[in-house]
Short mmCIF file of N, CA and C and ligand atoms in Angstrom, two decimals:
data_model
loop_
_atom_site.label_atom_id
_atom_site.label_comp_id
_atom_site.label_asym_id
_atom_site.label_seq_id
_atom_site.Cartn_x
_atom_site.Cartn_y
_atom_site.Cartn_z
N MET A 1 14.48 30.66 11.83
CA MET A 1 15.63 30.97 11.01
C MET A 1 15.31 32.19 10.14
N ARG A 2 16.26 33.10 10.03
CA ARG A 2 16.03 34.33 9.27
C ARG A 2 16.81 34.28 7.96
N PHE A 3 16.24 34.86 6.93
CA PHE A 3 17.04 35.15 5.74
C PHE A 3 16.45 36.38 5.07
N SER A 4 17.28 37.10 4.35
CA SER A 4 16.81 38.33 3.71
C SER A 4 16.75 38.11 2.21
N VAL A 5 15.89 38.88 1.57
CA VAL A 5 15.66 38.73 0.14
C VAL A 5 15.80 40.09 -0.52
N ALA A 6 16.56 40.15 -1.59
CA ALA A 6 16.61 41.38 -2.39
C ALA A 6 15.42 41.37 -3.33
N MET A 7 14.73 42.52 -3.41
CA MET A 7 13.53 42.56 -4.23
C MET A 7 13.45 43.91 -4.95
N PRO A 8 13.13 43.92 -6.25
CA PRO A 8 12.98 45.20 -6.95
C PRO A 8 11.89 46.03 -6.26
N GLU A 9 12.08 47.36 -6.26
CA GLU A 9 11.19 48.22 -5.50
C GLU A 9 9.73 48.11 -5.96
N ASP A 10 9.52 48.06 -7.28
CA ASP A 10 8.13 48.01 -7.77
C ASP A 10 7.45 46.71 -7.31
N LEU A 11 8.23 45.64 -7.25
CA LEU A 11 7.65 44.38 -6.79
C LEU A 11 7.33 44.45 -5.29
N LEU A 12 8.22 45.09 -4.55
CA LEU A 12 7.99 45.23 -3.11
C LEU A 12 6.76 46.10 -2.83
N VAL A 13 6.57 47.16 -3.64
CA VAL A 13 5.38 48.01 -3.46
C VAL A 13 4.12 47.18 -3.67
N ARG A 14 4.12 46.37 -4.74
CA ARG A 14 2.93 45.54 -5.01
C ARG A 14 2.75 44.47 -3.94
N PHE A 15 3.87 43.95 -3.45
CA PHE A 15 3.79 42.95 -2.39
C PHE A 15 3.19 43.56 -1.12
N ASP A 16 3.61 44.78 -0.79
CA ASP A 16 3.06 45.44 0.40
C ASP A 16 1.56 45.69 0.26
N GLN A 17 1.12 45.96 -0.98
CA GLN A 17 -0.33 46.12 -1.21
C GLN A 17 -1.05 44.79 -0.94
N LEU A 18 -0.43 43.70 -1.37
CA LEU A 18 -1.00 42.37 -1.10
C LEU A 18 -1.06 42.11 0.41
N VAL A 19 0.04 42.43 1.10
CA VAL A 19 0.08 42.24 2.56
C VAL A 19 -1.05 43.03 3.21
N ALA A 20 -1.25 44.27 2.75
CA ALA A 20 -2.30 45.13 3.33
C ALA A 20 -3.68 44.51 3.10
N ARG A 21 -3.89 43.94 1.91
CA ARG A 21 -5.20 43.33 1.62
C ARG A 21 -5.48 42.11 2.49
N ARG A 22 -4.42 41.48 2.97
CA ARG A 22 -4.63 40.28 3.80
C ARG A 22 -4.99 40.64 5.24
N GLY A 23 -4.96 41.92 5.55
CA GLY A 23 -5.48 42.34 6.85
C GLY A 23 -4.42 42.55 7.90
N LEU A 24 -4.87 43.06 9.04
CA LEU A 24 -3.96 43.47 10.09
C LEU A 24 -3.23 42.31 10.73
N ALA A 25 -3.81 41.11 10.63
CA ALA A 25 -3.20 39.96 11.31
C ALA A 25 -1.98 39.43 10.57
N LYS A 26 -1.73 39.93 9.34
CA LYS A 26 -0.62 39.41 8.54
C LYS A 26 0.42 40.49 8.29
N ASN A 27 1.68 40.12 8.44
CA ASN A 27 2.76 41.03 8.07
C ASN A 27 3.54 40.41 6.91
N ARG A 28 4.58 41.13 6.42
CA ARG A 28 5.35 40.62 5.28
C ARG A 28 5.82 39.18 5.48
N SER A 29 6.40 38.91 6.64
CA SER A 29 6.96 37.57 6.87
C SER A 29 5.88 36.49 6.81
N GLU A 30 4.73 36.80 7.41
CA GLU A 30 3.66 35.80 7.43
C GLU A 30 3.11 35.56 6.03
N VAL A 31 2.99 36.63 5.24
CA VAL A 31 2.48 36.46 3.88
C VAL A 31 3.49 35.68 3.03
N ILE A 32 4.78 35.94 3.22
CA ILE A 32 5.79 35.15 2.49
C ILE A 32 5.70 33.68 2.87
N ARG A 33 5.54 33.40 4.17
CA ARG A 33 5.40 32.00 4.59
C ARG A 33 4.16 31.37 3.95
N ASP A 34 3.04 32.13 3.91
CA ASP A 34 1.82 31.62 3.27
C ASP A 34 2.07 31.29 1.80
N LEU A 35 2.80 32.19 1.11
CA LEU A 35 3.05 31.99 -0.32
C LEU A 35 3.93 30.77 -0.55
N VAL A 36 4.91 30.57 0.34
CA VAL A 36 5.77 29.39 0.20
C VAL A 36 4.95 28.12 0.41
N ARG A 37 4.06 28.14 1.42
CA ARG A 37 3.21 26.95 1.65
C ARG A 37 2.29 26.72 0.46
N ASP A 38 1.73 27.80 -0.11
CA ASP A 38 0.89 27.66 -1.30
C ASP A 38 1.66 26.97 -2.43
N ALA A 39 2.91 27.41 -2.62
CA ALA A 39 3.73 26.84 -3.70
C ALA A 39 4.00 25.36 -3.44
N LEU A 40 4.25 25.01 -2.16
CA LEU A 40 4.50 23.60 -1.83
C LEU A 40 3.26 22.75 -2.03
N VAL A 41 2.09 23.31 -1.69
CA VAL A 41 0.82 22.61 -1.91
C VAL A 41 0.61 22.39 -3.40
N GLU A 42 0.86 23.44 -4.18
CA GLU A 42 0.65 23.33 -5.63
C GLU A 42 1.59 22.29 -6.22
N GLU A 43 2.83 22.31 -5.78
CA GLU A 43 3.79 21.33 -6.28
C GLU A 43 3.40 19.92 -5.86
N GLY A 44 2.96 19.80 -4.60
CA GLY A 44 2.54 18.48 -4.10
C GLY A 44 1.38 17.92 -4.90
N CYS A 45 0.43 18.79 -5.24
CA CYS A 45 -0.76 18.35 -5.97
C CYS A 45 -0.42 17.92 -7.39
N ALA A 46 0.74 18.37 -7.89
CA ALA A 46 1.13 18.03 -9.26
C ALA A 46 2.14 16.88 -9.28
N THR A 47 2.44 16.32 -8.10
CA THR A 47 3.45 15.27 -8.02
C THR A 47 2.79 13.90 -7.95
N PRO A 48 3.08 13.01 -8.90
CA PRO A 48 2.47 11.68 -8.87
C PRO A 48 2.75 10.96 -7.55
N GLY A 49 1.74 10.30 -7.03
CA GLY A 49 1.92 9.51 -5.82
C GLY A 49 1.66 10.25 -4.53
N VAL A 50 1.61 11.58 -4.59
CA VAL A 50 1.34 12.34 -3.37
C VAL A 50 -0.15 12.27 -3.04
N LEU A 51 -0.44 12.05 -1.77
CA LEU A 51 -1.84 12.01 -1.35
C LEU A 51 -2.37 13.42 -1.19
N VAL A 52 -3.53 13.65 -1.73
CA VAL A 52 -4.13 14.99 -1.68
C VAL A 52 -5.57 14.90 -1.18
N MET A 53 -6.09 16.04 -0.80
CA MET A 53 -7.52 16.19 -0.55
C MET A 53 -8.09 16.99 -1.71
N GLY A 54 -9.23 16.58 -2.19
CA GLY A 54 -9.89 17.32 -3.26
C GLY A 54 -11.27 17.74 -2.80
N VAL A 55 -11.64 18.95 -3.12
CA VAL A 55 -13.00 19.41 -2.85
C VAL A 55 -13.65 19.68 -4.20
N LEU A 56 -14.63 18.85 -4.52
CA LEU A 56 -15.30 18.97 -5.81
C LEU A 56 -16.69 19.57 -5.58
N THR A 57 -16.96 20.65 -6.27
CA THR A 57 -18.26 21.31 -6.19
C THR A 57 -18.95 21.15 -7.54
N ILE A 58 -20.17 20.62 -7.53
CA ILE A 58 -20.90 20.47 -8.79
C ILE A 58 -22.30 21.05 -8.65
N VAL A 59 -22.82 21.51 -9.77
CA VAL A 59 -24.20 22.01 -9.84
C VAL A 59 -24.92 21.21 -10.91
N PHE A 60 -26.10 20.72 -10.57
CA PHE A 60 -26.85 19.93 -11.55
C PHE A 60 -28.35 20.07 -11.32
N ASN A 61 -29.09 19.67 -12.35
CA ASN A 61 -30.55 19.70 -12.27
C ASN A 61 -31.03 18.34 -11.81
N HIS A 62 -31.75 18.28 -10.71
CA HIS A 62 -32.09 16.97 -10.18
C HIS A 62 -33.18 16.27 -10.99
N HIS A 63 -33.77 16.98 -11.95
CA HIS A 63 -34.73 16.32 -12.82
C HIS A 63 -34.05 15.59 -13.98
N ALA A 64 -32.76 15.87 -14.20
CA ALA A 64 -32.06 15.25 -15.33
C ALA A 64 -32.11 13.73 -15.20
N ASN A 65 -32.28 13.08 -16.33
CA ASN A 65 -32.43 11.63 -16.42
C ASN A 65 -31.43 10.84 -15.58
N ASP A 66 -31.87 10.11 -14.61
CA ASP A 66 -31.06 9.22 -13.76
C ASP A 66 -29.68 9.78 -13.38
N LEU A 67 -29.55 11.10 -13.41
CA LEU A 67 -28.26 11.71 -13.08
C LEU A 67 -27.87 11.43 -11.63
N GLN A 68 -28.82 11.61 -10.72
CA GLN A 68 -28.48 11.41 -9.31
C GLN A 68 -28.06 9.97 -9.06
N GLU A 69 -28.71 9.03 -9.75
CA GLU A 69 -28.35 7.62 -9.62
C GLU A 69 -26.92 7.39 -10.10
N LYS A 70 -26.57 8.02 -11.24
CA LYS A 70 -25.21 7.86 -11.78
C LYS A 70 -24.17 8.46 -10.82
N LEU A 71 -24.48 9.63 -10.30
CA LEU A 71 -23.53 10.28 -9.37
C LEU A 71 -23.35 9.44 -8.11
N HIS A 72 -24.45 8.86 -7.68
CA HIS A 72 -24.44 8.01 -6.50
C HIS A 72 -23.59 6.75 -6.74
N THR A 73 -23.76 6.17 -7.92
CA THR A 73 -23.01 4.95 -8.26
C THR A 73 -21.51 5.22 -8.29
N ILE A 74 -21.12 6.34 -8.91
CA ILE A 74 -19.69 6.68 -8.96
C ILE A 74 -19.14 6.81 -7.54
N GLN A 75 -19.91 7.45 -6.67
CA GLN A 75 -19.41 7.66 -5.31
C GLN A 75 -19.30 6.35 -4.54
N HIS A 76 -20.21 5.41 -4.82
CA HIS A 76 -20.08 4.09 -4.18
C HIS A 76 -18.91 3.30 -4.76
N ASP A 77 -18.70 3.45 -6.07
CA ASP A 77 -17.57 2.74 -6.70
C ASP A 77 -16.24 3.17 -6.08
N TYR A 78 -16.16 4.43 -5.65
CA TYR A 78 -14.90 4.95 -5.10
C TYR A 78 -15.07 5.33 -3.62
N PHE A 79 -15.88 4.56 -2.90
CA PHE A 79 -16.22 4.94 -1.52
C PHE A 79 -15.00 5.16 -0.64
N GLU A 80 -13.89 4.42 -0.93
CA GLU A 80 -12.70 4.57 -0.09
C GLU A 80 -12.04 5.94 -0.26
N HIS A 81 -12.40 6.60 -1.34
CA HIS A 81 -11.77 7.90 -1.63
C HIS A 81 -12.74 9.07 -1.47
N ILE A 82 -13.99 8.76 -1.11
CA ILE A 82 -14.96 9.82 -0.87
C ILE A 82 -15.06 10.01 0.64
N THR A 83 -14.58 11.12 1.12
CA THR A 83 -14.60 11.37 2.57
C THR A 83 -16.00 11.75 3.02
N CYS A 84 -16.65 12.64 2.30
CA CYS A 84 -18.02 13.00 2.61
C CYS A 84 -18.62 13.75 1.43
N ALA A 85 -19.91 13.88 1.46
CA ALA A 85 -20.60 14.65 0.42
C ALA A 85 -21.77 15.38 1.07
N THR A 86 -21.97 16.60 0.62
CA THR A 86 -23.07 17.41 1.13
C THR A 86 -23.92 17.88 -0.03
N HIS A 87 -25.21 17.71 0.12
CA HIS A 87 -26.14 18.07 -0.94
C HIS A 87 -26.96 19.27 -0.49
N VAL A 88 -27.02 20.28 -1.35
CA VAL A 88 -27.79 21.49 -1.03
C VAL A 88 -28.80 21.72 -2.15
N HIS A 89 -30.06 21.93 -1.79
CA HIS A 89 -31.09 22.22 -2.79
C HIS A 89 -31.11 23.73 -3.01
N LEU A 90 -30.66 24.17 -4.20
CA LEU A 90 -30.53 25.62 -4.44
C LEU A 90 -31.87 26.26 -4.75
N ASP A 91 -32.69 25.55 -5.49
CA ASP A 91 -34.06 26.00 -5.76
C ASP A 91 -34.87 24.75 -6.08
N GLN A 92 -36.04 24.92 -6.74
CA GLN A 92 -36.89 23.76 -6.96
C GLN A 92 -36.28 22.73 -7.91
N HIS A 93 -35.32 23.16 -8.73
CA HIS A 93 -34.77 22.25 -9.74
C HIS A 93 -33.28 21.98 -9.60
N THR A 94 -32.58 22.91 -8.97
CA THR A 94 -31.11 22.89 -9.03
C THR A 94 -30.49 22.42 -7.72
N CYS A 95 -29.51 21.55 -7.85
CA CYS A 95 -28.81 21.03 -6.67
C CYS A 95 -27.33 21.40 -6.74
N LEU A 96 -26.77 21.61 -5.58
CA LEU A 96 -25.32 21.80 -5.44
C LEU A 96 -24.81 20.65 -4.59
N GLU A 97 -23.72 20.03 -5.03
CA GLU A 97 -23.14 18.99 -4.21
C GLU A 97 -21.66 19.30 -4.00
N VAL A 98 -21.22 19.14 -2.77
CA VAL A 98 -19.81 19.31 -2.43
C VAL A 98 -19.30 17.94 -2.01
N ILE A 99 -18.32 17.43 -2.74
CA ILE A 99 -17.80 16.09 -2.48
C ILE A 99 -16.32 16.23 -2.10
N VAL A 100 -15.97 15.69 -0.94
CA VAL A 100 -14.58 15.76 -0.47
C VAL A 100 -13.91 14.43 -0.77
N LEU A 101 -12.82 14.50 -1.54
CA LEU A 101 -12.12 13.30 -1.99
C LEU A 101 -10.74 13.23 -1.35
N ARG A 102 -10.24 12.00 -1.26
CA ARG A 102 -8.93 11.79 -0.66
C ARG A 102 -8.23 10.70 -1.43
N GLY A 103 -6.98 10.91 -1.78
CA GLY A 103 -6.24 9.88 -2.50
C GLY A 103 -5.09 10.49 -3.29
N GLU A 104 -4.47 9.65 -4.13
CA GLU A 104 -3.40 10.16 -4.98
C GLU A 104 -3.98 11.19 -5.95
N ALA A 105 -3.18 12.21 -6.23
CA ALA A 105 -3.66 13.33 -7.04
C ALA A 105 -4.30 12.86 -8.34
N GLU A 106 -3.65 11.91 -9.03
CA GLU A 106 -4.19 11.47 -10.33
C GLU A 106 -5.52 10.77 -10.17
N LEU A 107 -5.66 9.98 -9.12
CA LEU A 107 -6.91 9.26 -8.91
C LEU A 107 -8.03 10.23 -8.54
N VAL A 108 -7.73 11.16 -7.64
CA VAL A 108 -8.73 12.16 -7.25
C VAL A 108 -9.18 12.97 -8.47
N GLN A 109 -8.20 13.35 -9.31
CA GLN A 109 -8.56 14.08 -10.53
C GLN A 109 -9.42 13.21 -11.45
N GLY A 110 -9.07 11.93 -11.52
CA GLY A 110 -9.83 11.01 -12.37
C GLY A 110 -11.27 10.83 -11.90
N ILE A 111 -11.47 10.68 -10.59
CA ILE A 111 -12.83 10.54 -10.06
C ILE A 111 -13.60 11.83 -10.32
N ALA A 112 -12.94 12.97 -10.10
CA ALA A 112 -13.60 14.26 -10.35
C ALA A 112 -14.01 14.37 -11.81
N ASN A 113 -13.14 13.93 -12.71
CA ASN A 113 -13.46 14.00 -14.14
C ASN A 113 -14.65 13.12 -14.49
N LEU A 114 -14.73 11.94 -13.85
CA LEU A 114 -15.89 11.06 -14.07
C LEU A 114 -17.18 11.78 -13.69
N ILE A 115 -17.15 12.42 -12.52
CA ILE A 115 -18.34 13.11 -12.02
C ILE A 115 -18.66 14.33 -12.90
N LEU A 116 -17.62 15.12 -13.19
CA LEU A 116 -17.83 16.33 -14.00
C LEU A 116 -18.28 15.97 -15.42
N GLY A 117 -17.88 14.78 -15.89
CA GLY A 117 -18.22 14.37 -17.24
C GLY A 117 -19.56 13.68 -17.35
N THR A 118 -20.26 13.51 -16.21
CA THR A 118 -21.56 12.86 -16.24
C THR A 118 -22.59 13.80 -16.87
N LYS A 119 -23.32 13.28 -17.83
CA LYS A 119 -24.28 14.11 -18.55
C LYS A 119 -25.30 14.70 -17.58
N GLY A 120 -25.48 16.01 -17.65
CA GLY A 120 -26.43 16.68 -16.77
C GLY A 120 -25.76 17.53 -15.71
N VAL A 121 -24.47 17.27 -15.47
CA VAL A 121 -23.74 18.14 -14.54
C VAL A 121 -23.48 19.45 -15.27
N LYS A 122 -24.02 20.54 -14.74
CA LYS A 122 -23.97 21.81 -15.47
C LYS A 122 -22.60 22.47 -15.36
N ASN A 123 -22.06 22.44 -14.17
CA ASN A 123 -20.71 22.99 -14.01
C ASN A 123 -20.13 22.49 -12.70
N GLY A 124 -18.84 22.66 -12.57
CA GLY A 124 -18.20 22.19 -11.36
C GLY A 124 -16.75 22.60 -11.33
N ARG A 125 -16.16 22.37 -10.18
CA ARG A 125 -14.76 22.78 -10.01
C ARG A 125 -14.12 21.89 -8.95
N LEU A 126 -12.88 21.48 -9.24
CA LEU A 126 -12.13 20.69 -8.27
C LEU A 126 -11.01 21.55 -7.71
N SER A 127 -10.90 21.58 -6.41
CA SER A 127 -9.81 22.27 -5.74
C SER A 127 -9.00 21.23 -4.98
N LEU A 128 -7.69 21.20 -5.22
CA LEU A 128 -6.83 20.22 -4.56
C LEU A 128 -5.98 20.88 -3.49
N THR A 129 -5.72 20.14 -2.44
CA THR A 129 -4.81 20.67 -1.43
C THR A 129 -4.06 19.54 -0.72
N THR A 130 -2.92 19.90 -0.18
CA THR A 130 -2.22 19.07 0.79
C THR A 130 -1.99 20.00 1.98
N THR A 131 -1.31 19.50 3.01
CA THR A 131 -0.99 20.44 4.08
C THR A 131 0.20 21.30 3.68
N GLY A 132 0.96 20.86 2.67
CA GLY A 132 2.13 21.61 2.24
C GLY A 132 3.29 21.53 3.22
N GLN A 133 3.18 20.67 4.20
CA GLN A 133 4.21 20.60 5.23
C GLN A 133 4.82 19.21 5.36
N GLY A 134 4.58 18.37 4.36
CA GLY A 134 5.18 17.05 4.40
C GLY A 134 4.62 16.15 5.48
N ALA A 135 3.39 16.43 5.90
CA ALA A 135 2.75 15.55 6.90
C ALA A 135 2.61 14.16 6.31
N PRO A 136 2.54 13.13 7.16
CA PRO A 136 2.53 11.75 6.66
C PRO A 136 1.47 11.50 5.60
N TRP A 137 0.30 12.11 5.73
CA TRP A 137 -0.74 11.78 4.78
C TRP A 137 -0.56 12.44 3.43
N THR A 138 0.45 13.35 3.31
CA THR A 138 0.69 13.98 2.03
C THR A 138 1.66 13.19 1.17
N GLN A 139 2.35 12.24 1.78
CA GLN A 139 3.36 11.48 1.07
C GLN A 139 3.01 10.00 1.09
N ARG A 140 3.46 9.30 0.05
CA ARG A 140 3.26 7.85 0.07
C ARG A 140 4.25 7.21 1.02
NI1 NI B 1 -31.34 18.75 -4.38
#
């Protein structure tokens, strides 16, 4: 289905620069579709009851007092919502862990906050996504 959009020239110039940065494989229409899907994903992640995937990345010192045990316990407590976890040893002291979570947005955010709030976790970030296309697993 086609539709046309009126756009101020300065905005269109900046949009074309964005399209160019996305590479040869993307044209205006494809970038607009990507942006619409991004907006739907963002809206979905902010909607109570919608199922989301969360990717939580944390960095911590593995020498910190019983930190690994605490992180392990949280992940067992919520095993139904932890899809997988990968541990990377960054150097002799520092660990990176990537934890993939699945569940309602509020619960996933809550589990992430528990992990991020554990003493000894130096920093971390949660990224949420849905498919943005109303697939069965994105809706209750
Ligand atoms: Ni490690």
